[in-house]
Amino acid sequence: MKSNTEKNMGKRPLDGVLVLEFCQYLSGPSAGLRLADLGARVIKIENPGKGDLCRILPIKNQWVGDDSLLFHTINRNKESFTANLKSPEELAEIKNLVGKADVLIHNFRPGVMDKLGLGYETVKEINPKLIFAEISGYGSKGPWAKKPGQDLLLQAMSGLMYSSGNQKDAPTPFGLAIGDMLCGAQMVQGILAALVSRNKTGKGAKLELSLLESLLDFQFELLTTYFASGKRPLRSAVNNAHPLLGAPYGIYATSDSHLAIAMIPLADLNAAIGGEKLEDFDQSQVFSHRDEIKSILAEHFKQKSTDHWLGKLRENGLWAMDVKNWKELKQERGYQEMQLEQEVRLPDGKSILTNRCPIRIDGKRMLSEKPAPELGADTEKIKAAFNLFEIQS
Amino acid sequence: MKSNTEKNMGKRPLDGVLVLEFCQYLSGPSAGLRLADLGARVIKIENPGKGDLCRILPIKNQWVGDDSLLFHTINRNKESFTANLKSPEELAEIKNLVGKADVLIHNFRPGVMDKLGLGYETVKEINPKLIFAEISGYGSKGPWAKKPGQDLLLQAMSGLMYSSGNQKDAPTPFGLAIGDMLCGAQMVQGILAALVSRNKTGKGAKLELSLLESLLDFQFELLTTYFASGKRPLRSAVNNAHPLLGAPYGIYATSDSHLAIAMIPLADLNAAIGGEKLEDFDQSQVFSHRDEIKSILAEHFKQKSTDHWLGKLRENGLWAMDVKNWKELKQERGYQEMQLEQEVRLPDGKSILTNRCPIRIDGKRMLSEKPAPELGADTEKIKAAFNLFEIQS
């Protein structure tokens, strides 16, 4: 069957790979999205009542038809198959489909797939080549296994909230669903590695990953430093941008906006910006006197405009940048030439703009104009194509 | 050749895959690290003088021998081969090695590999099956191509700094190298998808990804909302945790610490915490009156302790969590049972503790006790094993 994707873009690396997505919200569906971007056929298995609860999770009260705009951005280029997994007949159809799949992803809480009769030990019997990918909040075992695996809660308990903001600020969340996104990305790594392996061995695998492990992996620098020193890396008192990096690393207010300053040796910085007071410090003090140096710089940068400082820094080959919002970014030629946006066409003829897959292959962007599916839109087509009516119990 | 990894852990999905890493700092090496975690043999190709500049990039002034602790955490389980790529003889050896590799990753600035004689058009002739993975800051073309691809600068110009912090705060960076980490993770996805594809087609591929595209991909929800509405999603005035989510989503100070509150319907929240003032609001107002509702909650939560509120919320099945730092997290049984830490043994007999690969396969954690290589430590061994002395060309 020729998918929309193939029609538009030629062959993709995962053409022919069949993925069943038993997922809700963001972590699992983001993994499914990337696999679909890369050419896999991704079928969402949804409850016939509400389906993926993300369909009713609004962001900024924006909707596309009956579904949340968020649902659309994360489920484009997928199909939807509805089944009541508590009905023995429909469960048998699903098992039939599992027998034909390459990958199954789920992000139910631990134990739910087993109760449904779709635990790994069962589906492995049906399909020993299946890659079974299980995303949880906190792992399948241990005292936290049953806790709700929600991004902000995981950020809160993973220590992550002590990396952004300044030292005296409250614990500061990353303002996006970083746990969901990282976990989804890492699960794709596991799934694809298992597919590479299966080509040699013919065997499937069970993969497990939790949001907590992903968030801790993300903090590997902080944790390794903490393990080595026994001291928690502290955010800087002012202009913090990374608890492990010395002065001047940070964002500084200027007379008209803000400036990002990367790792720059103090002497070079001093020469470029004429900051006399920095002459009292040398490079060996960028950690020990981090906050003092940053405070002096903060006062200094306030005196002139961002353009003034960028000119001084860049003519000396030093790493600095102005801070943009999305509106400013979108107006830049560099953004436009990147061609990041793609149109997704909705069944009613309207369209939405969203991001394409960020990876380019052989110089080509990978676009997918197929929208997120309406609930159950592909059930009958899939039943017919896979002969699911012939139940093999 | 039996690697340390295999000796310890049995087969891994990427056993037999040979990766050459022409990378520095964090984005490329983080991709190499994950491939090594998953079983690939990863050889860093380094300049005989200094090697990967991350070796001399200190974090918190912590060092392991002559190398930065950061270098150790991100380069464990790799080998180091030094070559002066400007010497025709040594370049010929490298080309010989490229002919035997499955994957080449580089994060030089655009054009550098071409100048060195290792551009994709050249290496494709040597090895048509090679997966050539190119990480840049801003893409290989366009007005920004030559800009320095540094994490904080990219965060600054990608719009990301308007998602964390509160509305009147300065642009707030994510306090970790989020661009590097996401870009590395996504490049692993591309590389593994290309390996899956190569098993069918026998052909390699050129993959391109920039830190900017990764950071914009990460903001897909914000951008799609902005594209649809023309209005920039604003951080909430108080207790912001995600610019797109309505009240009560956020972190709240309590009488003794802080509390994370996920998406909870207002009526349920009100009933659980006895917040009389919230009775004036209904669920349709969580976006329109977001800041007002959050301000009321902020006052309310300050009155009692975190344990008090967690008790009330959890007995009602509502999603909340206390905020932990790394020290508190490390003391939890749930953390300990996760067995996240692994020991990496150094040549001098000492060891460091760092994070393991977060993915589990068939119930097993994937550990790797092999440390980061000393500069050039494996050059002679690799020359001999691959017969690189027999220069072809």
GROMACS .gro file of C-alpha atoms in nm, chain B residues 31-327:
model
  297
  424ALA     CA    1   2.549   1.055   2.002
  425GLY     CA    2   2.866   0.843   2.006
  426LEU     CA    3   2.812   0.762   2.372
  427ARG     CA    4   2.464   0.623   2.317
  428LEU     CA    5   2.582   0.416   2.020
  429ALA     CA    6   2.862   0.279   2.240
  430ASP     CA    7   2.613   0.209   2.521
  431LEU     CA    8   2.410   0.008   2.272
  432GLY     CA    9   2.711  -0.200   2.169
  433ALA     CA   10   2.881  -0.016   1.883
  434ARG     CA   11   3.259   0.016   1.872
  435VAL     CA   12   3.318   0.391   1.878
  436ILE     CA   13   3.658   0.530   1.781
  437LYS     CA   14   3.723   0.898   1.842
  438ILE     CA   15   3.946   1.042   1.571
  439GLU     CA   16   4.142   1.315   1.745
  440ASN     CA   17   4.405   1.570   1.667
  441PRO     CA   18   4.740   1.453   1.814
  442GLY     CA   19   4.792   1.788   1.986
  443LYS     CA   20   4.495   1.853   2.210
  444GLY     CA   21   4.233   1.610   2.086
  445ASP     CA   22   3.866   1.672   2.159
  446LEU     CA   23   3.862   2.019   2.317
  447CYS     CA   24   3.618   1.887   2.574
  448ARG     CA   25   3.923   1.724   2.735
  449ILE     CA   26   4.020   2.069   2.860
  450LEU     CA   27   3.670   2.204   2.929
  451PRO     CA   28   3.633   2.200   3.305
  452ILE     CA   29   3.305   2.172   3.486
  453LYS     CA   30   3.328   2.291   3.844
  454ASN     CA   31   3.706   2.260   3.808
  455GLN     CA   32   3.687   1.881   3.832
  456TRP     CA   33   3.948   1.674   3.655
  457VAL     CA   34   4.026   1.306   3.603
  458GLY     CA   35   4.398   1.282   3.535
  459ASP     CA   36   4.467   1.536   3.259
  460ASP     CA   37   4.111   1.534   3.132
  461SER     CA   38   3.799   1.718   3.243
  462LEU     CA   39   3.547   1.510   3.436
  463LEU     CA   40   3.295   1.615   3.172
  464PHE     CA   41   3.508   1.453   2.904
  465HIS     CA   42   3.505   1.132   3.105
  466THR     CA   43   3.132   1.118   3.148
  467ILE     CA   44   3.058   1.168   2.779
  468ASN     CA   45   3.336   0.957   2.629
  469ARG     CA   46   3.340   0.643   2.841
  470ASN     CA   47   3.347   0.318   2.650
  471LYS     CA   48   3.513   0.473   2.344
  472GLU     CA   49   3.860   0.437   2.189
  473SER     CA   50   4.093   0.718   2.079
  474PHE     CA   51   4.288   0.724   1.753
  475THR     CA   52   4.506   1.026   1.683
  476ALA     CA   53   4.584   1.143   1.332
  477ASN     CA   54   4.701   1.467   1.181
  478LEU     CA   55   4.445   1.501   0.905
  479LYS     CA   56   4.664   1.755   0.726
  480SER     CA   57   4.933   1.493   0.669
  481PRO     CA   58   4.866   1.301   0.344
  482GLU     CA   59   4.996   0.975   0.495
  483GLU     CA   60   4.781   0.998   0.803
  484LEU     CA   61   4.479   1.111   0.604
  485ALA     CA   62   4.525   0.802   0.385
  486GLU     CA   63   4.518   0.585   0.696
  487ILE     CA   64   4.198   0.752   0.807
  488LYS     CA   65   4.043   0.699   0.464
  489ASN     CA   66   4.139   0.336   0.493
  490LEU     CA   67   3.957   0.322   0.827
  491VAL     CA   68   3.656   0.505   0.680
  492GLY     CA   69   3.640   0.230   0.420
  493LYS     CA   70   3.577  -0.020   0.700
  494ALA     CA   71   3.335   0.184   0.913
  495ASP     CA   72   2.958   0.172   0.927
  496VAL     CA   73   2.902   0.521   1.064
  497LEU     CA   74   3.094   0.849   1.062
  498ILE     CA   75   2.976   1.132   1.289
  499HIS     CA   76   3.123   1.479   1.280
  500ASN     CA   77   3.035   1.813   1.432
  501PHE     CA   78   3.292   2.035   1.264
  502ARG     CA   79   3.164   2.360   1.121
  503PRO     CA   80   3.021   2.331   0.768
  504GLY     CA   81   3.293   2.292   0.504
  505VAL     CA   82   3.569   2.171   0.735
  506MET     CA   83   3.536   1.802   0.646
  507ASP     CA   84   3.541   1.893   0.275
  508LYS     CA   85   3.857   2.094   0.321
  509LEU     CA   86   4.017   1.804   0.503
  510GLY     CA   87   3.934   1.577   0.209
  511LEU     CA   88   3.671   1.388   0.407
  512GLY     CA   89   3.353   1.544   0.267
  513TYR     CA   90   3.061   1.315   0.195
  514GLU     CA   91   3.118   1.305  -0.182
  515THR     CA   92   3.471   1.178  -0.120
  516VAL     CA   93   3.401   0.924   0.152
  517LYS     CA   94   3.097   0.790  -0.034
  518GLU     CA   95   3.335   0.686  -0.311
  519ILE     CA   96   3.552   0.506  -0.057
  520ASN     CA   97   3.259   0.345   0.121
  521PRO     CA   98   2.913   0.361  -0.040
  522LYS     CA   99   2.762   0.183   0.263
  523LEU     CA  100   2.877   0.451   0.507
  524ILE     CA  101   2.622   0.643   0.716
  525PHE     CA  102   2.764   0.996   0.723
  526ALA     CA  103   2.613   1.200   1.007
  527GLU     CA  104   2.675   1.573   1.014
  528ILE     CA  105   2.584   1.785   1.315
  529SER     CA  106   2.596   2.161   1.277
  530GLY     CA  107   2.480   2.463   1.472
  531TYR     CA  108   2.250   2.614   1.212
  532GLY     CA  109   2.257   2.387   0.904
  533SER     CA  110   2.518   2.364   0.633
  534LYS     CA  111   2.380   2.650   0.423
  535GLY     CA  112   2.220   2.987   0.472
  536PRO     CA  113   2.325   3.310   0.639
  537TRP     CA  114   2.389   3.150   0.978
  538ALA     CA  115   2.598   2.853   0.860
  539LYS     CA  116   2.928   2.992   0.988
  540LYS     CA  117   2.805   3.108   1.329
  541PRO     CA  118   2.942   2.929   1.635
  542GLY     CA  119   2.714   2.637   1.722
  543GLN     CA  120   2.717   2.672   2.099
  544ASP     CA  121   2.430   2.555   2.317
  545LEU     CA  122   2.351   2.878   2.506
  546LEU     CA  123   2.371   3.089   2.191
  547LEU     CA  124   2.134   2.853   2.015
  548GLN     CA  125   1.894   2.853   2.309
  549ALA     CA  126   1.903   3.233   2.294
  550MET     CA  127   1.812   3.264   1.929
  551SER     CA  128   1.568   2.973   1.909
  552GLY     CA  129   1.298   3.140   2.120
  553LEU     CA  130   1.337   2.876   2.391
  554MET     CA  131   1.422   3.130   2.659
  555TYR     CA  132   1.063   3.249   2.668
  556SER     CA  133   0.927   2.922   2.805
  557SER     CA  134   1.091   2.895   3.151
  558GLY     CA  135   1.065   3.155   3.428
  559ASN     CA  136   0.776   3.394   3.480
  560GLN     CA  137   0.644   3.649   3.235
  561LYS     CA  138   0.836   3.946   3.371
  562ASP     CA  139   1.157   3.754   3.425
  563ALA     CA  140   1.444   3.801   3.188
  564PRO     CA  141   1.468   3.540   2.912
  565THR     CA  142   1.550   3.226   3.111
  566PRO     CA  143   1.785   2.959   2.978
  567PHE     CA  144   1.731   2.591   3.043
  568GLY     CA  145   2.009   2.526   3.294
  569LEU     CA  146   2.163   2.237   3.100
  570ALA     CA  147   2.296   2.191   2.747
  571ILE     CA  148   1.956   2.099   2.611
  572GLY     CA  149   2.041   2.175   2.247
  573ASP     CA  150   2.348   1.951   2.247
  574MET     CA  151   2.166   1.669   2.420
  575LEU     CA  152   1.857   1.674   2.199
  576CYS     CA  153   2.060   1.706   1.882
  577GLY     CA  154   2.280   1.412   1.981
  578ALA     CA  155   1.973   1.203   2.067
  579GLN     CA  156   1.800   1.284   1.739
  580MET     CA  157   2.110   1.213   1.537
  581VAL     CA  158   2.123   0.866   1.692
  582GLN     CA  159   1.766   0.818   1.568
  583GLY     CA  160   1.872   0.914   1.217
  584ILE     CA  161   2.181   0.695   1.223
  585LEU     CA  162   1.995   0.388   1.345
  586ALA     CA  163   1.710   0.439   1.096
  587ALA     CA  164   1.972   0.460   0.820
  588LEU     CA  165   2.128   0.134   0.946
  589VAL     CA  166   1.787  -0.036   0.937
  590SER     CA  167   1.741   0.090   0.582
  591ARG     CA  168   2.090  -0.017   0.475
  592ASN     CA  169   2.010  -0.374   0.571
  593LYS     CA  170   1.755  -0.373   0.289
  594THR     CA  171   1.917  -0.150   0.032
  595GLY     CA  172   2.290  -0.195   0.093
  596LYS     CA  173   2.327   0.180   0.063
  597GLY     CA  174   2.458   0.438   0.306
  598ALA     CA  175   2.317   0.787   0.356
  599LYS     CA  176   2.409   1.140   0.447
  600LEU     CA  177   2.227   1.270   0.753
  601GLU     CA  178   2.217   1.634   0.853
  602LEU     CA  179   2.088   1.787   1.173
  603SER     CA  180   2.150   2.119   1.341
  604LEU     CA  181   2.122   2.224   1.703
  605LEU     CA  182   1.877   2.490   1.589
  606GLU     CA  183   1.648   2.239   1.419
  607SER     CA  184   1.660   2.018   1.727
  608LEU     CA  185   1.569   2.307   1.956
  609LEU     CA  186   1.286   2.413   1.727
  610ASP     CA  187   1.161   2.055   1.708
  611PHE     CA  188   1.159   2.052   2.087
  612GLN     CA  189   0.933   2.360   2.077
  613PHE     CA  190   0.688   2.206   1.830
  614GLU     CA  191   0.390   2.266   2.059
  615LEU     CA  192   0.474   2.631   2.113
  616LEU     CA  193   0.552   2.693   1.748
  617THR     CA  194   0.242   2.518   1.617
  618THR     CA  195   0.032   2.722   1.857
  619TYR     CA  196   0.205   3.038   1.747
  620PHE     CA  197   0.161   2.953   1.378
  621ALA     CA  198  -0.211   2.889   1.437
  622SER     CA  199  -0.290   3.190   1.651
  623GLY     CA  200  -0.031   3.447   1.548
  624LYS     CA  201   0.007   3.517   1.918
  625ARG     CA  202   0.314   3.428   2.116
  626PRO     CA  203   0.228   3.198   2.408
  627LEU     CA  204   0.327   3.393   2.719
  628ARG     CA  205   0.473   3.256   3.038
  629SER     CA  206   0.233   3.295   3.328
  630ALA     CA  207   0.290   3.596   3.554
  631VAL     CA  208   0.346   3.371   3.854
  632ASN     CA  209   0.433   3.005   3.903
  633ASN     CA  210   0.496   2.941   3.533
  634ALA     CA  211   0.579   2.586   3.435
  635HIS     CA  212   0.464   2.565   3.070
  636PRO     CA  213   0.343   2.862   2.865
  637LEU     CA  214   0.070   2.656   2.698
  638LEU     CA  215  -0.093   2.503   3.003
  639GLY     CA  216  -0.367   2.660   3.210
  640ALA     CA  217  -0.398   2.689   3.588
  641PRO     CA  218  -0.305   2.530   3.823
  642TYR     CA  219  -0.002   2.376   3.643
  643GLY     CA  220   0.310   2.491   3.827
  644ILE     CA  221   0.542   2.484   4.128
  645TYR     CA  222   0.412   2.639   4.449
  646ALA     CA  223   0.593   2.740   4.766
  647THR     CA  224   0.451   2.582   5.082
  648SER     CA  225   0.523   2.674   5.443
  649ASP     CA  226   0.831   2.451   5.441
  650SER     CA  227   0.933   2.373   5.080
  651HIS     CA  228   0.776   2.342   4.735
  652LEU     CA  229   0.504   2.147   4.564
  653ALA     CA  230   0.451   2.052   4.198
  654ILE     CA  231   0.088   2.055   4.080
  655ALA     CA  232   0.007   1.892   3.744
  656MET     CA  233  -0.308   1.934   3.533
  657ILE     CA  234  -0.588   1.907   3.789
  658PRO     CA  235  -0.948   2.016   3.724
  659LEU     CA  236  -1.022   2.322   3.936
  660ALA     CA  237  -1.324   2.177   4.113
  661ASP     CA  238  -1.131   1.868   4.219
  662LEU     CA  239  -0.841   2.078   4.338
  663ASN     CA  240  -1.072   2.311   4.528
  664ALA     CA  241  -1.245   2.022   4.701
  665ALA     CA  242  -0.914   1.866   4.804
  666ILE     CA  243  -0.744   2.176   4.942
  667GLY     CA  244  -1.039   2.377   5.070
  668GLY     CA  245  -0.953   2.683   4.861
  669GLU     CA  246  -1.271   2.886   4.897
  670LYS     CA  247  -1.162   3.163   4.667
  671LEU     CA  248  -1.134   2.927   4.372
  672GLU     CA  249  -1.511   2.883   4.383
  673ASP     CA  250  -1.546   3.196   4.173
  674PHE     CA  251  -1.374   3.023   3.879
  675ASP     CA  252  -1.477   2.736   3.662
  676GLN     CA  253  -1.286   2.507   3.431
  677SER     CA  254  -1.349   2.725   3.125
  678GLN     CA  255  -1.137   2.996   3.284
  679VAL     CA  256  -0.812   2.809   3.341
  680PHE     CA  257  -0.652   2.982   3.042
  681SER     CA  258  -0.827   3.319   3.048
  682HIS     CA  259  -0.777   3.363   3.425
  683ARG     CA  260  -0.463   3.156   3.455
  684ASP     CA  261  -0.251   3.410   3.639
  685GLU     CA  262  -0.527   3.515   3.878
  686ILE     CA  263  -0.604   3.156   3.975
  687LYS     CA  264  -0.236   3.076   4.017
  688SER     CA  265  -0.186   3.381   4.241
  689ILE     CA  266  -0.469   3.271   4.468
  690LEU     CA  267  -0.328   2.920   4.486
  691ALA     CA  268   0.020   3.054   4.558
  692GLU     CA  269  -0.114   3.239   4.864
  693HIS     CA  270  -0.312   2.936   4.975
  694PHE     CA  271  -0.033   2.678   4.949
  695LYS     CA  272   0.201   2.898   5.156
  696GLN     CA  273  -0.016   2.842   5.463
  697LYS     CA  274   0.065   2.475   5.523
  698SER     CA  275   0.343   2.226   5.473
  699THR     CA  276   0.421   2.022   5.164
  700ASP     CA  277   0.332   1.700   5.346
  701HIS     CA  278  -0.002   1.844   5.445
  702TRP     CA  279  -0.090   1.931   5.086
  703LEU     CA  280   0.047   1.610   4.940
  704GLY     CA  281  -0.170   1.415   5.183
  705LYS     CA  282  -0.483   1.607   5.085
  706LEU     CA  283  -0.413   1.584   4.713
  707ARG     CA  284  -0.311   1.221   4.701
  708GLU     CA  285  -0.602   1.098   4.912
  709ASN     CA  286  -0.815   1.249   4.636
  710GLY     CA  287  -0.613   1.082   4.363
  711LEU     CA  288  -0.479   1.415   4.236
  712TRP     CA  289  -0.137   1.456   4.074
  713ALA     CA  290   0.116   1.635   4.291
  714MET     CA  291   0.475   1.587   4.401
  715ASP     CA  292   0.730   1.732   4.637
  716VAL     CA  293   1.039   1.893   4.481
  717LYS     CA  294   1.366   1.712   4.548
  718ASN     CA  295   1.728   1.801   4.502
  719TRP     CA  296   1.986   1.534   4.409
  720LYS     CA  297   2.082   1.469   4.767
   0.00000   0.00000   0.00000
